[in-house]
Short mmCIF file of C-alpha atoms and ligand atoms in Angstrom, two decimals:
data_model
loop_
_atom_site.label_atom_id
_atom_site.label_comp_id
_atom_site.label_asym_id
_atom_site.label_seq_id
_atom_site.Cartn_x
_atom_site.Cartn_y
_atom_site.Cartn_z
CA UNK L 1 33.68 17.25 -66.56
CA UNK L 2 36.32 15.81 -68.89
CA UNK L 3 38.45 12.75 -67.17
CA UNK L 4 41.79 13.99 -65.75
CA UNK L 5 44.73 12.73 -68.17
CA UNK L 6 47.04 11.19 -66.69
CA UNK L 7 50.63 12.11 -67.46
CA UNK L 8 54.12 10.16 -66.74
CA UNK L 9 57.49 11.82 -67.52
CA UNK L 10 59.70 9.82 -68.42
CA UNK L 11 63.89 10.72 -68.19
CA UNK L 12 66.14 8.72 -70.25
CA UNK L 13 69.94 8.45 -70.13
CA UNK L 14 71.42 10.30 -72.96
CA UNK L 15 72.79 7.23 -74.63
CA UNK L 16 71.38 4.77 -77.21
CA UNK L 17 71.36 1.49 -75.49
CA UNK L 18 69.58 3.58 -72.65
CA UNK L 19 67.73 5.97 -74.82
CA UNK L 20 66.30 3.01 -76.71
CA UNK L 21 64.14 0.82 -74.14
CA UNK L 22 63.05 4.09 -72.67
CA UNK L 23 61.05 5.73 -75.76
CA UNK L 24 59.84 2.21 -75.97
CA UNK L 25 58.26 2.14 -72.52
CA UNK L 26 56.91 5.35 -73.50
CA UNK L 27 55.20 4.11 -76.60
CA UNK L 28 54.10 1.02 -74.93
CA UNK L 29 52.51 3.39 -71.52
CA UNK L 30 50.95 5.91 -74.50
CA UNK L 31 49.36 3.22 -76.14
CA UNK L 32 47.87 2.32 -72.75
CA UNK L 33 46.44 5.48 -72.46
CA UNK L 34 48.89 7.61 -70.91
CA UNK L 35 49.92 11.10 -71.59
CA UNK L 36 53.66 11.29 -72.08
CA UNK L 37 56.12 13.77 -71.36
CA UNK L 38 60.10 12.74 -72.35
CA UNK L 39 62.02 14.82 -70.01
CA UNK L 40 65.63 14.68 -71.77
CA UNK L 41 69.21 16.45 -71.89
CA UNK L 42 70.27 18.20 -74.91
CA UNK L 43 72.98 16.30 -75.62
CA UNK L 44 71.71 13.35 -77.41
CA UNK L 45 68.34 14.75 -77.79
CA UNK L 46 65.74 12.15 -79.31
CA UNK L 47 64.40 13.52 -82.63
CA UNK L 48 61.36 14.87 -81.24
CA UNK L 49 59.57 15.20 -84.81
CA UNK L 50 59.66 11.48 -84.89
CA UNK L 51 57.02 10.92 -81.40
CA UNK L 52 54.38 13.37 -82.37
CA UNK L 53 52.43 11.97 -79.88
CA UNK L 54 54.82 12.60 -76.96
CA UNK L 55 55.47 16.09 -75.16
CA UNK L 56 58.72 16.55 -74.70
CA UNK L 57 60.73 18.68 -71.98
CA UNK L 58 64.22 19.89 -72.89
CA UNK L 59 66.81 19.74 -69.57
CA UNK L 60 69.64 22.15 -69.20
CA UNK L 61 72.71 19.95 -68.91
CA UNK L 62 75.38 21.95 -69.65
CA UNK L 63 77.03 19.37 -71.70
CA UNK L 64 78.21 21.24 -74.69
CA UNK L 65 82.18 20.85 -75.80
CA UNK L 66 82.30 18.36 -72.89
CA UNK L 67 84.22 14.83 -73.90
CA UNK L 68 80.99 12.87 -74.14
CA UNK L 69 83.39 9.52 -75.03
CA UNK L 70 83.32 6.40 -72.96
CA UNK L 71 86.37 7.42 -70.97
CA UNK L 72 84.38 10.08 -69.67
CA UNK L 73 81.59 8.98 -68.25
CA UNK L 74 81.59 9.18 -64.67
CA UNK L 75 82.52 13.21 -65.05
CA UNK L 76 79.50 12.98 -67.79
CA UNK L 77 76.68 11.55 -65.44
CA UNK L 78 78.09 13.55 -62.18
CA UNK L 79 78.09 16.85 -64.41
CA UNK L 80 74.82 16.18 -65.98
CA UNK L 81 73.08 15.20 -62.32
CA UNK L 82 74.22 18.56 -60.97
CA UNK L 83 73.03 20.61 -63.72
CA UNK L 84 69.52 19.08 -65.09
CA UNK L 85 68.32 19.52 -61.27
CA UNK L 86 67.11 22.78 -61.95
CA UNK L 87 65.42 23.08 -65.03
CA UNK L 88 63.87 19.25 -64.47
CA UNK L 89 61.91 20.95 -61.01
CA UNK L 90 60.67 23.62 -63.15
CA UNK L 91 59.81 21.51 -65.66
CA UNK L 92 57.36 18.84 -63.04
CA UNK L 93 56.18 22.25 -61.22
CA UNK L 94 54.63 23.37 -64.65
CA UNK L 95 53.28 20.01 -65.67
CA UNK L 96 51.73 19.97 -62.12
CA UNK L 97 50.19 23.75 -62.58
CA UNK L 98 48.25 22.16 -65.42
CA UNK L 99 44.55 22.25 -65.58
CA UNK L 100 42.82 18.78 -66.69
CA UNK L 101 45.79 16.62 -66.13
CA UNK L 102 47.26 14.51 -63.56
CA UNK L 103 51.13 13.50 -62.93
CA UNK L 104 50.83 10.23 -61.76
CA UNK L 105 54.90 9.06 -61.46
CA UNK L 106 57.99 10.09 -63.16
CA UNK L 107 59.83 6.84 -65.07
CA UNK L 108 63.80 7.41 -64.73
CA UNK L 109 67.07 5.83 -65.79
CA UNK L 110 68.58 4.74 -62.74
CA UNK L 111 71.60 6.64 -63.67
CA UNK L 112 70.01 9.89 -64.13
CA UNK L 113 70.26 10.54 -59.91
CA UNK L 114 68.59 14.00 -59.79
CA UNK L 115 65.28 13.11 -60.85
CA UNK L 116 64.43 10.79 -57.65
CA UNK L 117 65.80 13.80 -55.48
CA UNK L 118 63.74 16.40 -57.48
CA UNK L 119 60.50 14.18 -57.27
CA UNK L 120 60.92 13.32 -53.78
CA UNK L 121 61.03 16.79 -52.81
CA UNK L 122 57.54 17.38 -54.61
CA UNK L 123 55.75 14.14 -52.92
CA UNK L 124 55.73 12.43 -56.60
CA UNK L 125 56.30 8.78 -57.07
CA UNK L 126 59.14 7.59 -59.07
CA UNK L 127 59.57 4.11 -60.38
CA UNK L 128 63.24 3.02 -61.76
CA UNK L 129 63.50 1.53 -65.35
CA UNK L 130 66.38 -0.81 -65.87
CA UNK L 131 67.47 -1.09 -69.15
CA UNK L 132 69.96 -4.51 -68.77
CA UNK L 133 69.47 -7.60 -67.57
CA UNK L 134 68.92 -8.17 -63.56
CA UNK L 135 71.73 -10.87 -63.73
CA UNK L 136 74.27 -7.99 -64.28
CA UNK L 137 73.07 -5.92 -61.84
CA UNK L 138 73.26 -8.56 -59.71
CA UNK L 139 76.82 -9.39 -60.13
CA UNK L 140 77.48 -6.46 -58.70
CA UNK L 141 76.83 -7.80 -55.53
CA UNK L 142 80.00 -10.17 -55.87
CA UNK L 143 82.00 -6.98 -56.80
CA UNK L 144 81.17 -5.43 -53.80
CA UNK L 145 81.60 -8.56 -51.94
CA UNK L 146 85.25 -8.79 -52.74
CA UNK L 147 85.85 -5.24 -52.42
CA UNK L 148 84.64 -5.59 -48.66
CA UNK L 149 86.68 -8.81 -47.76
CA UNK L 150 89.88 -6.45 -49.22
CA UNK L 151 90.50 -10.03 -52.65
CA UNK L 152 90.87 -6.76 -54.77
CA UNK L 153 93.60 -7.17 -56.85
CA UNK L 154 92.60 -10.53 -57.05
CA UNK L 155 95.54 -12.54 -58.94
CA UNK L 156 95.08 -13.09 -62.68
CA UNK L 157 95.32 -16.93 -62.22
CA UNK L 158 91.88 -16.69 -60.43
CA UNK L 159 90.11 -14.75 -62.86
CA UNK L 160 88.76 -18.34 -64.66
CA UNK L 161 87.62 -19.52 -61.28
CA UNK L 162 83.96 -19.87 -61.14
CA UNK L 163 82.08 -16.75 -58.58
CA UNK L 164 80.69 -18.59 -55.61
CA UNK L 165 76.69 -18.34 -55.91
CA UNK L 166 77.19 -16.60 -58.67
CA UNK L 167 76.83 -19.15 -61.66
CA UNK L 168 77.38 -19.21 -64.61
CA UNK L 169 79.89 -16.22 -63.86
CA UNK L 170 83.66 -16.55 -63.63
CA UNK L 171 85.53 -13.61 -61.89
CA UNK L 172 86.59 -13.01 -65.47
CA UNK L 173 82.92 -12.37 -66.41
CA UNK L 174 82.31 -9.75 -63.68
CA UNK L 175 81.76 -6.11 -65.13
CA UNK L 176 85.03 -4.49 -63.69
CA UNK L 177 88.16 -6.97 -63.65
CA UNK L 178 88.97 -7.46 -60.18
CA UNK L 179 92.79 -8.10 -60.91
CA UNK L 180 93.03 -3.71 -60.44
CA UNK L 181 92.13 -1.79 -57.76
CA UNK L 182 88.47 -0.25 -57.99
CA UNK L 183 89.02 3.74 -57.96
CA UNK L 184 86.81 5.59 -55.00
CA UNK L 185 84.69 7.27 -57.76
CA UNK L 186 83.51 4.13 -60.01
CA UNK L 187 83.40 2.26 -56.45
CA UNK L 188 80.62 5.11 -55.65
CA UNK L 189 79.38 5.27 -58.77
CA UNK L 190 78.30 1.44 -58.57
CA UNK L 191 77.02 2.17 -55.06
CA UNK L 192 74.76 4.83 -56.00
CA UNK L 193 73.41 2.35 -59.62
CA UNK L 194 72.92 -0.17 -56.94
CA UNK L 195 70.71 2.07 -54.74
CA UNK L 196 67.15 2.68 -55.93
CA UNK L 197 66.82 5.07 -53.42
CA UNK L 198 63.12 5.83 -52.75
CA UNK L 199 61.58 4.75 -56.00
CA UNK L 200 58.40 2.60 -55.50
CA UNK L 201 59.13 -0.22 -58.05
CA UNK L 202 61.43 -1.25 -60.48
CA UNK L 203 60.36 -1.97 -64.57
CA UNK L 204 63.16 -4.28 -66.02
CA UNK L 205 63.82 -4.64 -69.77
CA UNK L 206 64.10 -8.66 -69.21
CA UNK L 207 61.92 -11.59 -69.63
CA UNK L 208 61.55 -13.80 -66.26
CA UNK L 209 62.36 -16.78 -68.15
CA UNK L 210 66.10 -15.28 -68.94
CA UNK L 211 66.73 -13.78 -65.54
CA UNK L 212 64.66 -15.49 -62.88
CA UNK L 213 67.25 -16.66 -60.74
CA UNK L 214 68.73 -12.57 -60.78
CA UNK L 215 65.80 -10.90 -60.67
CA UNK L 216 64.51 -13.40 -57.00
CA UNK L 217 68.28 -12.56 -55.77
CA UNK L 218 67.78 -8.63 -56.12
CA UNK L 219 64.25 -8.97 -55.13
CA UNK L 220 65.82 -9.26 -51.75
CA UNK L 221 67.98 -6.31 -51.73
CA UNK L 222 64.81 -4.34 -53.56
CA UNK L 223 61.94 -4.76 -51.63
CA UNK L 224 59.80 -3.37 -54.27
CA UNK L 225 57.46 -4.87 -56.97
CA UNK L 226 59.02 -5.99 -59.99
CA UNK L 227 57.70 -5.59 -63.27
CA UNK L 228 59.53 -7.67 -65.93
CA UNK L 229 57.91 -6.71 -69.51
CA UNK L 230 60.33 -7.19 -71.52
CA UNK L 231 61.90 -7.49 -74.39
CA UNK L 232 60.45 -3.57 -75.12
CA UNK L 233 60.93 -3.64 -78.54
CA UNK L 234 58.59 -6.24 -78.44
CA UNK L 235 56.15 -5.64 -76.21
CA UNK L 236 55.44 -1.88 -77.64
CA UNK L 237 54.88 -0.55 -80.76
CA UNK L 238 57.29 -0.07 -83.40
CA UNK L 239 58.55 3.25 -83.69
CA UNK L 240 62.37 4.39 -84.67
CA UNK L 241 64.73 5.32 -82.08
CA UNK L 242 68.19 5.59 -83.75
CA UNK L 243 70.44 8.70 -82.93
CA UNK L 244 72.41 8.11 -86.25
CA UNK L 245 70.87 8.24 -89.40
CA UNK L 246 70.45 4.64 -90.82
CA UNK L 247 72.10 3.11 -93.72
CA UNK L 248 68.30 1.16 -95.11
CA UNK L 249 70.40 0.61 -98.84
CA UNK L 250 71.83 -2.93 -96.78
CA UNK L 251 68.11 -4.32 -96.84
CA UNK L 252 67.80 -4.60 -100.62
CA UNK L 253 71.04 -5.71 -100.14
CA UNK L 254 70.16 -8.13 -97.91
CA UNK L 255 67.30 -9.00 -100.15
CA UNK L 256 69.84 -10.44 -102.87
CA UNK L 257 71.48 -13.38 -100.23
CA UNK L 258 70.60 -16.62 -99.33
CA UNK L 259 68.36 -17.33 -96.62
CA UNK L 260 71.01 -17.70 -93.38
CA UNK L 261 73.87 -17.29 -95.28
CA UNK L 262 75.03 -13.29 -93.68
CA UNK L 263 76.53 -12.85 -90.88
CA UNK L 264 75.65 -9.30 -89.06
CA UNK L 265 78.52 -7.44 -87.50
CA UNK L 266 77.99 -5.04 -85.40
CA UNK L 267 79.42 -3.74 -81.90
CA UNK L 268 77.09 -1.34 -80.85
CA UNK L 269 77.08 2.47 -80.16
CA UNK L 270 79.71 3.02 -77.94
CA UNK L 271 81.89 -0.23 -78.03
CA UNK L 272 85.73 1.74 -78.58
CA UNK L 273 88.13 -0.73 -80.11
CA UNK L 274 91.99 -0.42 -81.42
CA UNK L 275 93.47 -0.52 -85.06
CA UNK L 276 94.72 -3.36 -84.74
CA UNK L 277 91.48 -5.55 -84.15
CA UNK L 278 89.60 -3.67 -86.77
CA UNK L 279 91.89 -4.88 -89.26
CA UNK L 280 91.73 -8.56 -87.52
CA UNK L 281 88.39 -8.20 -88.05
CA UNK L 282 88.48 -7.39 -91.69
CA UNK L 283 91.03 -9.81 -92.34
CA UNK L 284 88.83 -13.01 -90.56
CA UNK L 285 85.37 -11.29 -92.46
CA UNK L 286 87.55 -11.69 -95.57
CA UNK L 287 88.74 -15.52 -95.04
CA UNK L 288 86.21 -16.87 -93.86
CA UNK L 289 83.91 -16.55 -97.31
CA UNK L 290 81.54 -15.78 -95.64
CA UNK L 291 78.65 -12.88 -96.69
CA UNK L 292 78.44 -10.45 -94.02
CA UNK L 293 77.08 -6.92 -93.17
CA UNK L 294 79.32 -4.96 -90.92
CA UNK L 295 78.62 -1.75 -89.13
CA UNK L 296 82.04 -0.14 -89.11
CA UNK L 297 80.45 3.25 -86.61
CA UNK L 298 82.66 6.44 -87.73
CA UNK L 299 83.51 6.45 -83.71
CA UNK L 300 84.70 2.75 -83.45
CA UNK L 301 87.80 3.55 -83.00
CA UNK L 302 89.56 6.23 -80.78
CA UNK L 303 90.21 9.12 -83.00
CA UNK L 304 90.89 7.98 -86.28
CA UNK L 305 88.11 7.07 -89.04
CA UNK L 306 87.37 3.93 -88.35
CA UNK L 307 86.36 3.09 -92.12
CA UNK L 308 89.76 5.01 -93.36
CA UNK L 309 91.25 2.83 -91.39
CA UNK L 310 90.55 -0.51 -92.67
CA UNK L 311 93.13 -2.53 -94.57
CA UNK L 312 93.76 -1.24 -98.29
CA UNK L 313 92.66 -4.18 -100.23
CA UNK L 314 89.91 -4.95 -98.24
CA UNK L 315 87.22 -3.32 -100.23
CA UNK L 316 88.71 -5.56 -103.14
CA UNK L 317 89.05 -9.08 -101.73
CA UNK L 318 85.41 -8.64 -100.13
CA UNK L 319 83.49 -6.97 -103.25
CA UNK L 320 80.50 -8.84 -103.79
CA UNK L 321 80.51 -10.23 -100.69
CA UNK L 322 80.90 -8.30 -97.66
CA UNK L 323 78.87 -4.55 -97.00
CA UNK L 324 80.52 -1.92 -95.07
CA UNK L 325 77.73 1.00 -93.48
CA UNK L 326 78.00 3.32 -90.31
CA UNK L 327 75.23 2.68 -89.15
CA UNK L 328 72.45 -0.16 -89.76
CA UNK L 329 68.18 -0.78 -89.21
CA UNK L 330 69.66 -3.35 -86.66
CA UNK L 331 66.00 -4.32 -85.94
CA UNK L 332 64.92 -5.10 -89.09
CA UNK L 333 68.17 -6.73 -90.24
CA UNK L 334 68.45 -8.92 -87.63
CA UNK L 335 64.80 -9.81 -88.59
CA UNK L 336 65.90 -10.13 -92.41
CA UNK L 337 65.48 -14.16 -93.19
CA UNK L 338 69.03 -13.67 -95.25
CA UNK L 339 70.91 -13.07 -91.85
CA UNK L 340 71.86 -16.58 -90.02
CA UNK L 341 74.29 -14.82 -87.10
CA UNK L 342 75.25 -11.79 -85.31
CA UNK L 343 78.58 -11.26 -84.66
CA UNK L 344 78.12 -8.73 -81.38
CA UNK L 345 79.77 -6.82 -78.59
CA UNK L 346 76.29 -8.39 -76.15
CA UNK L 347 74.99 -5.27 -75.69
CA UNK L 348 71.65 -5.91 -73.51
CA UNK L 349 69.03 -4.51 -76.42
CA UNK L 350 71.50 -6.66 -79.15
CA UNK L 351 71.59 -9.62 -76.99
CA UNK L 352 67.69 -9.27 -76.75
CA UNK L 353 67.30 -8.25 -80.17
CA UNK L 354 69.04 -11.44 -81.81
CA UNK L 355 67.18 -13.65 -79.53
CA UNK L 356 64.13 -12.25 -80.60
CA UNK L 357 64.86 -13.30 -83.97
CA UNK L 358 66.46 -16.69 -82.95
CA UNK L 359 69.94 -15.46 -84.39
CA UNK L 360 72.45 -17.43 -82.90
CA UNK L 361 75.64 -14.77 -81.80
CA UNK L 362 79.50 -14.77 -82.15
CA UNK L 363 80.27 -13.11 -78.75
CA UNK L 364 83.08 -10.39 -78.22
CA UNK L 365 81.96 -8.33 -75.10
CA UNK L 366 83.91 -5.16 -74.12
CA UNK L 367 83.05 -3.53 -70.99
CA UNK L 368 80.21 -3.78 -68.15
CA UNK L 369 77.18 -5.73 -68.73
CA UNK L 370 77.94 -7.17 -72.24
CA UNK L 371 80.67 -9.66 -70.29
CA UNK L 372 77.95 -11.37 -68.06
CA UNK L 373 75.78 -11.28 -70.99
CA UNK L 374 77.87 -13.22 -73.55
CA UNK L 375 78.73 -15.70 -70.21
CA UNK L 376 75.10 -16.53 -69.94
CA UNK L 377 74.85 -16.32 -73.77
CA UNK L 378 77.37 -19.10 -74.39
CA UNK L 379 77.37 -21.00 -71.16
CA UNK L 380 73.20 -21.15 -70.49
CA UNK L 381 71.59 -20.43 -73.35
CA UNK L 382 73.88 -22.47 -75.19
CA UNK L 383 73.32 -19.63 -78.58
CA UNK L 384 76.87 -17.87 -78.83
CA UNK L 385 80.01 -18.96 -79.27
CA UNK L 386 82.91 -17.19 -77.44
CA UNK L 387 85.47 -15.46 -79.90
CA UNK L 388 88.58 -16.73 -79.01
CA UNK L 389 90.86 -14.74 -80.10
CA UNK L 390 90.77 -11.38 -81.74
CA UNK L 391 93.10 -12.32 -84.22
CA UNK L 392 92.04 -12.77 -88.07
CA UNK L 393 92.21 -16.62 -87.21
CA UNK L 394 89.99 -16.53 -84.36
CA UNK L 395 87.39 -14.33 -86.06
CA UNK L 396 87.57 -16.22 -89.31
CA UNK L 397 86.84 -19.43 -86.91
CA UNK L 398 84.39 -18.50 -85.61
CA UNK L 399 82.26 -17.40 -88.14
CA UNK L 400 82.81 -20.52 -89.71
CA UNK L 401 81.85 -22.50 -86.77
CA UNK L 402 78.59 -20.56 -86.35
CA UNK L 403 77.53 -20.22 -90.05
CA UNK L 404 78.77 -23.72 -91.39
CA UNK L 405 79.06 -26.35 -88.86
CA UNK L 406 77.05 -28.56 -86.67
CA UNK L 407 77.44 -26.55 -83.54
CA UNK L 408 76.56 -24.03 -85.34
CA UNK L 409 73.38 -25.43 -86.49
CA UNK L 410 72.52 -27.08 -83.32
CA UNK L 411 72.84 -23.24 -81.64
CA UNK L 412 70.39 -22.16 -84.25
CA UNK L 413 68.00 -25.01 -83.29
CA UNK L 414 68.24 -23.56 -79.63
CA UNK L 415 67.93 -19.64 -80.35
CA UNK L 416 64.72 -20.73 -82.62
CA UNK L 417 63.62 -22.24 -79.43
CA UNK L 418 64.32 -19.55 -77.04
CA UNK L 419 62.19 -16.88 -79.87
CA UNK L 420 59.42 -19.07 -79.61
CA UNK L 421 59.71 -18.79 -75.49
CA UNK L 422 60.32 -15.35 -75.93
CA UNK L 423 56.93 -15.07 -77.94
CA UNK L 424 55.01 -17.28 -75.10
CA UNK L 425 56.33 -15.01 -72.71
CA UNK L 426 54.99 -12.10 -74.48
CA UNK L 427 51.47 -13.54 -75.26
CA UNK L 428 48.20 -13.81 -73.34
CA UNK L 429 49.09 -15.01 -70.18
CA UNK L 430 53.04 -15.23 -70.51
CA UNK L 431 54.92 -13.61 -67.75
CA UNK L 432 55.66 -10.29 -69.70
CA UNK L 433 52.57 -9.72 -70.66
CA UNK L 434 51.25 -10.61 -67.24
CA UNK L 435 53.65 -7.87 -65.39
CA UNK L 436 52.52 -5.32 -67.94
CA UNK L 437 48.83 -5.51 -66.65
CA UNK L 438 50.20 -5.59 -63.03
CA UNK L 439 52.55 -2.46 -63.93
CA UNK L 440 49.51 -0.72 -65.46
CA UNK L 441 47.40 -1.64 -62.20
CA UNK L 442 50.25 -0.26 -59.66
CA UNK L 443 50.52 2.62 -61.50
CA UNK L 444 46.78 3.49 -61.23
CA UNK L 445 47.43 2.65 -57.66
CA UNK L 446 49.81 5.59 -56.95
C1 LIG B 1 75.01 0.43 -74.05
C2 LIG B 1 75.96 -0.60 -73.47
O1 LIG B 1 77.15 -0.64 -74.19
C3 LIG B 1 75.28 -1.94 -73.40
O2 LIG B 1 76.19 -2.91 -72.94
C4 LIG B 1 74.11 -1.82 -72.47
O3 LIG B 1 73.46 -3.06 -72.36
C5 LIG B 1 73.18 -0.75 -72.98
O4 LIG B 1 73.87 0.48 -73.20
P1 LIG B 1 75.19 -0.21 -76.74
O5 LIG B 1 76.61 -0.47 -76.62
O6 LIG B 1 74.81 0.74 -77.73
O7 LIG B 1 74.50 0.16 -75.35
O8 LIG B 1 74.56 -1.66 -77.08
P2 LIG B 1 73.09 -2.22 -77.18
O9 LIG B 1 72.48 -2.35 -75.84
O10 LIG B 1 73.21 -3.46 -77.95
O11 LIG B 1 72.26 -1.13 -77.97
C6 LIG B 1 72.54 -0.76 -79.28
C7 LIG B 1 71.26 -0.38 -79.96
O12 LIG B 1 71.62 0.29 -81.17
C8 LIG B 1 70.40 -1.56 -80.34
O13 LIG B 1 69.05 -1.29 -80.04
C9 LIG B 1 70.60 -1.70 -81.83
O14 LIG B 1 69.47 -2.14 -82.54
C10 LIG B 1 70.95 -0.29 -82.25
N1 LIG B 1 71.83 -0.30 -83.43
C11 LIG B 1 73.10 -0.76 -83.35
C12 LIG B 1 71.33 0.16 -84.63
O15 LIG B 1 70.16 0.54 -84.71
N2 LIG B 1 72.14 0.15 -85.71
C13 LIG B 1 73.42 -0.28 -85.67
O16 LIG B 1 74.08 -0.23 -86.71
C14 LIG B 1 73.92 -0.75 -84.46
#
């Protein structure tokens, strides 16, 4: 008789930084044998054509003409809980009717809720995939803390005040500002993306030697096994996993520039900023002489066309010098030997990304995790340099302290050596490559 295969469906949440990590786990589990199933919304929906070697399960989430912006999100992920239930139970109860195959756990985005209810229910093991780094999810725990002993507001002349226990954090650094109130709904919201409710183990998208300290603090609130294998793009095979078509003309670009002359510019995929900075931004790009690539995203801003709404003259006083696209290969230009820093919002799979490639980062976090990430970016890695201001001054600044002078270069010196820890990490016997093996092993286990 022919060996059982053995499936894992795997549910991603609908959005890139999420979306990402996960069809990379699945990649990396396929190439270990596994059959894969990608359980996903329609909103969002990968581009199945692209993972031939994937089955993928379409989820009714009733999403359409819903305001899928940033704003949103909490009515997004309680909407899209309630309605994917359904069609996600139908979905595991035909995979488990099949003949000559075996559902061994279901992989999940901690935020997608429904699936650890809908498994449960059916006896089938879950295990959670985190797609940021454990010290953000562990600064949580501070949030919570002050919430409880009723600091919240704290007063703004606190907010520089280093966390107790908590270093290298600052209340500033935390991922809600604890100078307002925390509504009732993101306070449960956090609750609930703390709670890994019965899932037997938790993969994170880290690398120990980033996130040790975190990751032995939640151990203790998650009394599960750990499996740290990142960074995922990494660790599995390259395959594409962009949701926007990519601009691949800035690579011969690229091509014609100096070796570490560009600076990259990018703020990720949902990063919403004002008018105002965008033309900061343009302004600093444009004094500081610098070369640089910037992904101007059509959304960047809220409303308006973000690239309609740069400065007049800009295309003029940068020609030759600057590139505008939408959207950019961010892998493979961060790996491009003409790019010498990334000027980045510190999303998780950016901050990753850059280190990967020993880029040394201008940091200008947002919202959430990319706060703690540009702390520990700048204040323990010692490979990004805090934007001070977002004023064309500040910008202009910076880039010139990254890209010309000797902090700069010494910060390069250190992200080289953090790739090549990175890479020993990932090789025979480093810590990543090590969890992978155990992962694979539990897994057979369930
Ligand atoms: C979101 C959150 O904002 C982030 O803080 C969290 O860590 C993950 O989810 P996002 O803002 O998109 O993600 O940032 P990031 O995590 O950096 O992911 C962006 C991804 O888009 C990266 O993998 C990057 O390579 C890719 N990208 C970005 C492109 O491929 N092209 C671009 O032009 C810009």
């Amino acid at each position: 008789m022919a060996p059982l295969k053995r499936r894992v469906v795997l549910v991603p949440y609908p959005f890139q930084g999420h979306l990402t990590p996960m069809l990379q786990l699945a990649a990396l589990l396929h190439r270990r044998g596994f059959s894969i199933t990608v359980a996903h919304t329609r909103f969002n929906s990968p581009t199945t054509s692209n993972y031939p070697q994937f089955a993928f399960a379409a989820l009714s989430d009733g999403l359409e003409g819903r305001d899928m912006s940033f704003y949103n999100a909490l009515n997004v992920i309680s909407e899209m809980n309630a309605n994917c239930q359904a069609s996600f139970r139908e979905h595991l109860l035909h995979v488990l009717e099949e003949e000559g195959e075996e559902l061994v756990c279901v992989i999940y985005d901690n935020i997608m809720k429904f699936v650890d209810v809908v498994a449960d229910s059916l006896n089938l093991p879950t295990i959670v995939l985190r797609t940021t780094a454990a010290a953000f999810m562990h600064s949580h725990l501070a949030l919570f803390d002050l919430a409880a002993h009723k600091r919240i507001p704290l007063p703004e002349c606190e907010l520089e005040l280093p966390v107790p226990n908590l270093h290298p954090l600052r209340y500033n650094d935390l991922p809600l500002h604890p100078t307002r109130e925390i509504p009732e709904s993101v306070q449960e919201f956090l609750e609930s993306y703390m709670n890994i409710r019965s899932s037997a183990a938790v993969i994170w998208n880290t690398v120990e030697a980033l996130d040790e300290w975190p990751l032995q603090q939640l151990q203790r609130q998650w009394p599960v096994p750990f499996f740290t294998i990142g960074p995922l793009h990494k660790m599995a095979p390259p395959l594409p996993t962009s949701l926007i078509e990519e601009d691949t003309m800035c690579l011969s670009w690229l091509d014609k520039r100096a070796p570490g002359s560009v600076i990259y510019v990018s703020l990720g995929s949902m990063a919403i900023i004002d008018e105002d900075e965008l033309c900061e931004m343009a302004r600093g790009l444009a004094r500081s002489e610098q070369p640089f690539l910037w992904v101007v995203r059509t959304s960047l801003l809220n409303g308006s066309d973000a690239i309609a709404s740069l400065p007049g003259d800009f295309g003029d006083v940068v020609r030759g010098r600057g590139l505008v696209v939408e959207w950019a290969p961010q892998r493979k230009v961060l790996e491009h030997p003409a790019v010498g820093g990334f000027f980045t919002h510190c999303g998780w799979n950016s901050t990753l990304e850059s280190l990967c490639e020993g880029v040394p980062m201008i940091c200008r976090p947002c919202f959430a995790d990319q706060l703690v990430n540009a702390r520990y970016l700048t204040h323990v890695w010692g490979v990004g340099v805090e934007l001070g201001s977002v004023v064309e001054k500040g910008v202009e600044e910076a880039v010139r302290m990254l890209m010309k002078s000797d902090c700069g270069r010494e910060m390069r010196e250190r992200a080289a050596g953090m790739k090549l820890e990175i890479e020993r990490c990932m090789g025979r016997g480093g810590s990543s490559s090590e969890s992978l093996d155990h992962l694979l092993e539990f897994v057979d286990s369930l």
